[in-house]
Coordinates of N, CA and C in Angstrom, one line a residue:
I999 N 107.1 71.7 86.7 CA 106.5 71.8 87.9 C 105.5 72.7 88.1
S1000 N 104.3 72.5 89.1 CA 103.4 73.3 89.1 C 103.1 73.7 90.4
R1001 N 102.6 74.5 91.2 CA 102.2 74.8 92.5 C 101.0 75.4 92.5
I1002 N 100.4 75.4 93.7 CA 98.9 76.1 93.9 C 99.1 76.3 95.4
M1003 N 98.6 77.7 95.5 CA 98.7 78.1 96.8 C 97.2 78.5 96.8
V1004 N 96.7 78.4 98.1 CA 95.4 78.5 98.4 C 95.4 79.2 99.9
N1005 N 94.6 80.2 100.0 CA 94.8 81.2 101.7 C 93.2 81.3 101.8
H1006 N 93.0 81.4 103.1 CA 91.9 82.1 103.3 C 92.3 83.2 104.6
N1007 N 91.4 84.3 104.5 CA 91.3 85.4 105.4 C 90.0 85.6 105.9
S1008 N 89.7 85.7 107.0 CA 88.4 86.0 107.7 C 87.6 87.2 107.0
M1009 N 88.6 88.1 106.6 CA 87.9 89.4 105.9 C 87.6 89.1 104.4
F1010 N 88.5 88.4 103.7 CA 88.3 88.4 102.3 C 88.2 87.4 101.7
G1011 N 87.9 86.1 102.4 CA 87.4 84.7 102.1 C 88.8 83.8 101.6
W1012 N 88.2 83.1 100.7 CA 89.2 82.1 100.0 C 89.6 82.5 99.0
N1013 N 91.1 82.3 98.5 CA 91.6 82.8 97.5 C 92.5 81.5 96.9
F1014 N 92.5 81.6 95.7 CA 93.3 80.1 94.9 C 94.4 80.8 94.0
Y1015 N 95.6 80.7 94.1 CA 96.8 81.1 93.1 C 97.7 80.0 92.5
P1016 N 97.1 79.3 91.4 CA 98.1 78.4 90.8 C 99.3 79.1 89.9
G1017 N 100.1 78.1 89.7 CA 101.4 78.5 89.0 C 102.1 77.3 88.2
I1018 N 102.6 77.8 87.1 CA 103.4 76.7 86.7 C 104.7 77.3 86.2
D1019 N 106.0 76.1 86.4 CA 106.8 76.5 85.6 C 107.6 75.5 84.9
A1020 N 108.0 76.1 83.8 CA 108.8 74.8 82.6 C 110.0 75.0 82.2
L1021 N 111.0 73.8 82.2 CA 112.4 73.9 81.9 C 112.3 73.2 80.7
Y1022 N 113.1 73.5 79.7 CA 113.6 72.8 78.5 C 115.1 72.6 78.4
V1023 N 115.7 71.5 78.5 CA 117.1 71.8 78.4 C 117.9 71.6 77.0
I1024 N 118.3 72.9 76.4 CA 118.3 72.8 75.1 C 119.8 71.9 74.6
G1025 N 120.8 72.3 75.8 CA 122.4 71.5 75.8 C 122.7 71.5 77.0
D1026 N 124.1 71.4 77.0 CA 125.1 71.1 78.4 C 124.8 72.3 78.9
K1027 N 124.8 73.4 78.3 CA 125.0 74.7 78.8 C 123.8 75.7 78.9
L1028 N 123.0 75.4 78.1 CA 121.6 76.3 77.9 C 120.3 75.6 78.3
R1029 N 119.3 76.5 78.8 CA 118.2 76.0 79.4 C 117.2 77.0 79.0
L1030 N 115.9 76.7 78.5 CA 114.9 77.5 78.0 C 114.0 77.3 79.4
V1031 N 113.5 78.8 79.9 CA 112.8 78.5 81.3 C 111.5 79.4 80.9
S1032 N 110.4 79.0 81.3 CA 109.1 79.7 81.3 C 107.9 79.6 82.9
S1033 N 107.4 80.5 83.0 CA 106.5 80.3 83.9 C 105.3 81.1 83.8
V1034 N 104.1 80.9 84.8 CA 102.9 81.6 84.6 C 102.6 81.4 85.7
N1035 N 102.2 82.7 86.8 CA 101.7 82.7 88.1 C 100.5 83.6 88.3
W1036 N 99.9 83.1 89.1 CA 98.6 84.0 89.6 C 98.9 84.3 91.0
S1037 N 98.9 85.6 91.6 CA 99.1 86.2 92.8 C 98.1 87.2 93.2
G1038 N 98.1 87.5 94.7 CA 97.2 88.2 95.2 C 97.9 89.2 96.3
R1039 N 97.5 90.1 96.9 CA 97.8 90.9 98.0 C 96.5 91.6 98.7
I1040 N 96.7 91.3 100.0 CA 95.4 91.7 100.8 C 95.9 93.1 101.1
P1041 N 95.0 94.0 101.2 CA 95.5 95.3 101.9 C 95.9 95.4 103.3
S1042 N 96.9 96.2 103.6 CA 97.7 96.2 105.0 C 96.5 96.9 105.6
F1043 N 97.0 97.0 107.2 CA 96.2 97.8 108.0 C 96.1 99.1 107.7
T1044 N 97.1 99.6 107.2 CA 97.4 101.5 106.8 C 96.5 101.4 105.9
D1045 N 96.4 100.7 104.6 CA 95.6 100.6 103.6 C 93.9 100.7 104.0
L1046 N 93.5 100.0 104.7 CA 92.3 99.9 105.4 C 91.9 100.9 106.3
Y1047 N 92.8 101.2 107.2 CA 92.3 102.2 108.4 C 92.9 103.4 108.7
Y1048 N 94.1 103.5 108.2 CA 94.9 104.7 108.6 C 94.1 106.0 108.3
V1049 N 94.2 107.0 109.6 CA 93.4 108.3 109.1 C 94.5 109.2 109.6
G1050 N 95.2 110.1 109.0 CA 96.2 111.2 109.2 C 95.8 112.5 108.5
P1051 N 96.6 113.3 108.8 CA 96.4 114.6 108.3 C 96.2 114.7 106.7
T1052 N 97.0 113.9 106.3 CA 97.0 114.0 104.6 C 96.6 112.5 103.7
N1053 N 96.3 111.8 104.7 CA 95.8 110.5 104.0 C 94.8 109.6 105.0
K1054 N 93.7 108.9 104.1 CA 92.6 108.5 104.5 C 92.4 107.0 104.2
G1055 N 92.5 105.8 105.2 CA 92.6 104.7 104.7 C 90.9 104.2 104.0
N1056 N 90.7 102.9 103.4 CA 89.6 102.6 102.7 C 89.2 101.1 103.3
I1057 N 88.0 100.9 104.1 CA 87.7 99.8 104.8 C 87.2 98.9 103.7
D1058 N 86.7 99.5 102.4 CA 86.1 99.1 101.5 C 86.9 98.1 100.4
L1059 N 88.4 98.2 100.4 CA 89.6 97.6 99.5 C 89.3 96.2 99.4
L1060 N 89.6 96.0 98.3 CA 89.6 94.4 97.9 C 90.8 93.9 97.6
P1061 N 91.4 92.6 97.8 CA 92.7 92.2 97.4 C 93.2 92.6 96.0
E1062 N 94.3 92.8 95.8 CA 95.2 92.8 94.5 C 94.9 91.5 93.8
K1063 N 94.9 91.6 92.6 CA 95.2 90.3 91.6 C 96.2 90.5 90.7
A1064 N 97.2 89.5 90.4 CA 98.0 89.6 89.1 C 98.2 88.3 88.7
I1065 N 98.8 88.5 87.2 CA 99.1 87.1 86.6 C 100.3 87.8 86.1
S1066 N 101.3 86.8 86.1 CA 102.6 87.1 85.5 C 103.2 86.0 84.7
S1067 N 103.9 86.5 83.8 CA 104.3 85.2 82.9 C 105.7 85.7 82.5
E1068 N 106.7 84.9 82.3 CA 108.1 85.0 81.8 C 108.6 83.9 81.1
I1069 N 109.5 84.2 80.1 CA 110.1 83.6 79.4 C 111.6 83.9 79.3
G1070 N 112.6 82.9 79.3 CA 114.0 83.2 79.2 C 115.0 82.0 78.8
L1071 N 116.1 82.3 79.0 CA 117.1 81.5 78.9 C 118.0 81.7 80.0
K1072 N 118.8 80.2 80.3 CA 119.8 80.2 81.3 C 121.3 79.8 80.5
Y1073 N 122.2 80.3 80.8 CA 123.4 79.8 80.2 C 124.7 79.7 81.6
K1074 N 125.3 78.6 81.3 CA 126.4 78.4 82.2 C 127.7 77.4 81.4
S1075 N 128.6 78.2 81.7 CA 129.9 77.5 80.9 C 131.1 77.9 81.8
G1076 N 131.7 77.3 82.4 CA 133.3 77.8 83.1 C 132.8 78.7 83.9
I1077 N 133.5 79.8 83.9 CA 133.6 80.9 84.8 C 132.0 82.1 84.5
I1078 N 131.6 81.6 83.2 CA 130.5 82.5 82.9 C 129.0 81.6 83.0
S1079 N 128.3 82.5 83.6 CA 126.8 82.1 83.8 C 126.1 83.3 83.5
G1080 N 124.7 83.1 82.9 CA 124.2 84.4 82.3 C 122.5 83.8 82.4
Q1081 N 121.6 84.8 82.0 CA 120.7 84.7 82.1 C 120.0 85.9 81.3
S1082 N 118.8 85.5 80.6 CA 117.8 86.7 80.2 C 116.6 86.2 80.2
A1083 N 115.4 87.2 80.3 CA 114.2 86.8 80.2 C 113.2 88.1 80.0
V1084 N 112.2 87.7 79.3 CA 111.2 89.0 78.7 C 109.9 88.5 79.4
F1085 N 109.4 89.4 80.4 CA 108.4 89.2 81.5 C 107.1 90.3 81.0
Y1086 N 105.9 89.7 81.7 CA 104.8 90.6 81.4 C 104.0 90.0 83.0
L1087 N 103.4 91.5 83.4 CA 102.5 91.2 84.7 C 101.3 92.3 84.4
Q1088 N 100.1 91.6 84.5 CA 98.7 92.0 84.2 C 98.3 92.2 85.8
G1089 N 98.0 93.5 86.1 CA 97.7 93.8 87.6 C 96.4 94.1 87.6
R1090 N 95.3 93.7 88.6 CA 93.8 94.4 88.6 C 93.5 94.6 90.1
Q1091 N 93.0 95.6 90.4 CA 92.6 96.0 91.5 C 93.7 96.5 92.4
I1092 N 94.5 97.0 91.9 CA 95.9 97.6 92.4 C 95.4 98.4 93.6
I1093 N 96.1 98.3 94.6 CA 95.8 99.1 95.7 C 97.0 100.3 95.7
D1094 N 96.3 101.5 95.5 CA 97.2 102.6 95.3 C 96.7 103.9 96.3
W1095 N 97.4 104.6 96.6 CA 96.9 106.0 97.6 C 96.7 107.0 96.3
V1096 N 95.6 107.5 96.1 CA 95.4 108.5 95.1 C 94.4 109.7 95.7
K1097 N 94.5 110.7 94.8 CA 93.9 112.0 95.1 C 93.2 112.4 93.7
Y1098 N 91.7 112.5 94.2 CA 90.9 112.9 93.0 C 90.8 114.2 92.8
H1099 N 91.4 115.1 93.7 CA 91.4 116.6 93.1 C 92.9 117.0 94.0
K1100 N 93.8 118.0 93.6 CA 94.9 118.3 94.1 C 94.7 118.7 95.5
D1101 N 93.8 119.1 96.1 CA 93.5 119.7 97.2 C 93.0 118.6 98.5
S1102 N 92.6 117.2 97.7 CA 91.9 116.3 98.7 C 92.9 115.5 99.3
L1103 N 92.5 114.6 100.2 CA 93.5 113.8 101.2 C 94.0 112.3 100.3
W1104 N 95.0 112.0 100.2 CA 95.4 110.6 99.7 C 94.5 109.7 100.3
E1105 N 93.9 108.8 99.5 CA 92.8 107.5 99.8 C 93.5 106.8 99.1
S1106 N 93.4 105.6 100.0 CA 93.5 104.2 99.5 C 92.4 103.5 98.5
S1107 N 92.6 103.1 97.2 CA 91.9 102.7 96.4 C 92.1 101.5 95.5
N1108 N 91.2 101.0 95.1 CA 91.4 99.9 94.1 C 91.2 100.1 92.5
N1109 N 91.2 101.4 92.2 CA 90.8 102.1 91.1 C 91.9 101.4 89.9
T1110 N 93.1 101.0 90.1 CA 94.1 101.0 89.2 C 94.4 99.7 88.7
E1111 N 94.3 99.6 87.3 CA 94.9 98.5 86.5 C 96.2 98.6 85.9
I1112 N 97.1 97.8 86.0 CA 98.5 98.3 85.5 C 98.9 96.9 84.7
D1113 N 99.5 97.3 83.5 CA 100.0 96.4 82.8 C 101.7 96.7 82.6
T1114 N 102.7 95.7 83.1 CA 104.0 96.0 83.2 C 104.7 94.8 82.1
W1115 N 105.7 95.3 81.4 CA 106.4 94.3 80.8 C 107.8 95.0 80.9
G1116 N 108.8 94.1 80.6 CA 110.2 94.4 80.5 C 111.0 93.1 80.2
F1117 N 112.6 93.6 80.5 CA 113.4 92.4 80.3 C 114.4 92.5 81.0
E1118 N 115.1 91.4 81.5 CA 116.2 91.6 82.2 C 117.5 90.6 81.7
M1119 N 118.5 91.0 81.9 CA 119.4 90.2 81.4 C 120.7 90.2 82.7
S1120 N 121.3 89.1 83.1 CA 122.5 89.4 83.9 C 123.7 88.4 83.5
L1121 N 125.1 88.6 83.6 CA 126.0 87.9 83.6 C 126.9 88.0 85.0
K1122 N 127.5 86.8 85.3 CA 128.4 86.6 86.2 C 129.5 85.8 86.0
F1123 N 130.7 86.2 86.3 CA 131.9 85.9 86.1 C 132.6 85.1 87.5
D1124 N 132.4 84.0 87.8 CA 133.0 83.2 88.9 C 134.7 82.8 88.8
F1125 N 135.4 83.8 89.3 CA 136.9 83.6 89.1 C 137.1 82.7 90.1
N1126 N 136.6 82.5 91.1 CA 137.1 81.1 92.4 C 137.0 79.8 91.5
S1127 N 135.9 79.7 90.6 CA 136.0 78.3 89.8 C 137.4 78.0 89.1
K1128 N 137.7 79.0 88.4 CA 139.0 79.0 87.5 C 140.5 78.9 88.2
Y1129 N 140.3 80.1 89.1 CA 141.6 80.6 89.8 C 141.8 80.2 91.0
G1130 N 140.8 79.7 91.9 CA 140.8 79.5 93.2 C 140.4 80.4 94.0
K1131 N 140.5 80.1 95.2 CA 139.9 80.8 96.3 C 140.9 82.3 96.6
D1132 N 142.3 81.5 96.5 CA 143.3 82.7 96.6 C 143.2 84.1 95.9
F1133 N 142.5 83.9 94.5 CA 142.5 85.1 93.5 C 141.8 86.2 94.1
F1134 N 142.5 87.5 94.1 CA 141.7 88.8 94.5 C 140.2 88.6 94.0
I1135 N 139.9 88.9 93.1 CA 138.6 88.9 92.8 C 137.6 87.7 92.7
K1136 N 136.8 87.6 93.4 CA 136.2 86.2 93.6 C 135.0 86.2 92.5
T1137 N 134.0 87.1 92.4 CA 133.0 87.2 91.4 C 132.5 88.7 90.8
L1138 N 132.3 88.8 89.6 CA 131.9 90.2 89.1 C 130.5 89.7 88.1
N1139 N 129.7 90.6 88.9 CA 128.1 90.6 88.4 C 127.9 91.8 87.5
I1140 N 126.9 91.6 86.4 CA 126.5 92.9 85.5 C 124.9 92.4 85.4
A1141 N 124.1 93.4 85.8 CA 122.8 93.2 85.7 C 122.1 94.3 85.0
Y1142 N 121.1 94.0 84.2 CA 120.2 95.3 83.6 C 119.0 94.9 83.5
T1143 N 118.0 95.8 84.0 CA 116.5 95.4 83.9 C 116.0 96.7 83.1
Y1144 N 114.9 96.5 82.3 CA 114.2 97.5 81.8 C 112.5 97.2 81.7
L1145 N 112.1 98.2 82.4 CA 110.4 98.2 82.8 C 109.5 99.3 81.8
S1146 N 108.5 98.9 81.8 CA 107.5 99.7 81.0 C 106.2 99.4 81.6
A1147 N 105.3 100.3 82.3 CA 104.1 100.1 82.7 C 102.9 101.2 82.1
D1148 N 102.0 100.7 81.9 CA 100.8 101.4 81.5 C 99.7 101.2 82.3
K1149 N 99.3 102.4 82.9 CA 98.0 102.5 84.0 C 97.0 102.7 83.3
N1150 N 96.1 101.8 83.6 CA 94.5 102.2 83.1 C 93.7 102.4 84.5
S1151 N 93.1 103.6 84.5 CA 92.6 103.9 85.8 C 91.7 105.3 85.2
D1152 N 90.9 105.7 86.3 CA 89.9 106.7 86.2 C 91.2 108.1 86.4
I1153 N 90.4 109.4 86.2 CA 91.5 110.3 86.2 C 91.6 110.8 87.6
F1154 N 93.1 110.4 88.1 CA 93.2 111.1 89.5 C 94.9 110.9 89.6
I1155 N 95.3 111.7 90.6 CA 96.9 111.7 90.8 C 96.9 110.4 91.5
S1156 N 98.0 109.6 91.4 CA 98.6 108.2 91.8 C 99.7 108.9 92.5
K1157 N 99.9 108.0 93.8 CA 101.1 108.3 94.6 C 102.2 107.5 94.1
Y1158 N 101.8 106.0 94.1 CA 102.7 105.1 93.9 C 103.1 104.2 92.6
V1159 N 101.7 104.0 92.2 CA 101.8 102.8 90.9 C 102.8 103.1 90.1
L1160 N 103.1 104.4 89.5 CA 104.1 104.3 88.2 C 105.3 105.0 88.8
D1161 N 105.7 104.8 89.9 CA 107.0 105.4 90.7 C 107.7 103.9 90.5
Y1162 N 108.7 104.0 89.5 CA 109.6 102.7 89.2 C 110.7 103.3 88.2
L1163 N 111.9 102.7 88.7 CA 113.0 102.8 87.5 C 112.8 102.0 86.1
R1164 N 112.6 102.9 85.1 CA 112.6 102.4 83.8 C 113.9 101.7 83.3
H1165 N 114.9 102.1 83.5 CA 116.4 101.3 83.4 C 116.9 101.1 84.8
H1166 N 117.4 99.9 85.0 CA 118.1 99.8 86.2 C 119.7 99.1 85.8
L1167 N 120.3 99.4 86.0 CA 121.9 99.0 85.7 C 122.5 98.6 87.1
N1168 N 123.1 97.3 87.1 CA 123.8 97.4 88.5 C 125.0 96.3 88.3
F1169 N 126.2 96.6 89.0 CA 127.6 96.1 88.8 C 127.9 95.7 90.4
S1170 N 128.5 94.6 90.4 CA 129.0 94.2 91.8 C 130.3 93.6 91.5
V1171 N 131.1 93.7 92.4 CA 132.3 93.0 92.7 C 132.6 92.2 94.0
T1172 N 133.1 90.9 94.3 CA 133.0 90.4 95.4 C 134.5 90.2 95.5
H1173 N 135.2 90.6 96.4 CA 136.9 90.4 96.4 C 137.3 90.2 97.9
Q1174 N 138.6 89.8 98.2 CA 139.2 89.9 99.2 C 139.8 91.1 99.7

């Protein structure tokens, strides 16, 4: 499956964002999935124009650009389904609020390049499918994500770009 997104903005012109997804069936229960996608984000009104006591927008900002890729496995058998994947994102012209000196204002800027990689895995137990809708526990979900980001930029203080959870573990139960 492939997709193409083309958009036009009077301020930033035409942008072209292709993507491709592939799926290979290994067996009745297992699938290999992969994707590569190009994406972008135009600056917000705040990024461009906001001026306040601690912040200053930047009318010269360019749209962010990124390429993301992922490869993983999906499994489903009986009450258990799960997936795992490794991913990589290469972001350029990333919009961030930065300070060039500790006493200066936060300014929106395109100075940041960021490379992010990680992996994720999840398991879901669907008890309804085996025990029926009257069983007390409907589903149990467990998910884990690991992220690592490397920022390539000039020397400045970044407000947002490297503010992320390195480890994220999530449990959820659906019950009646």
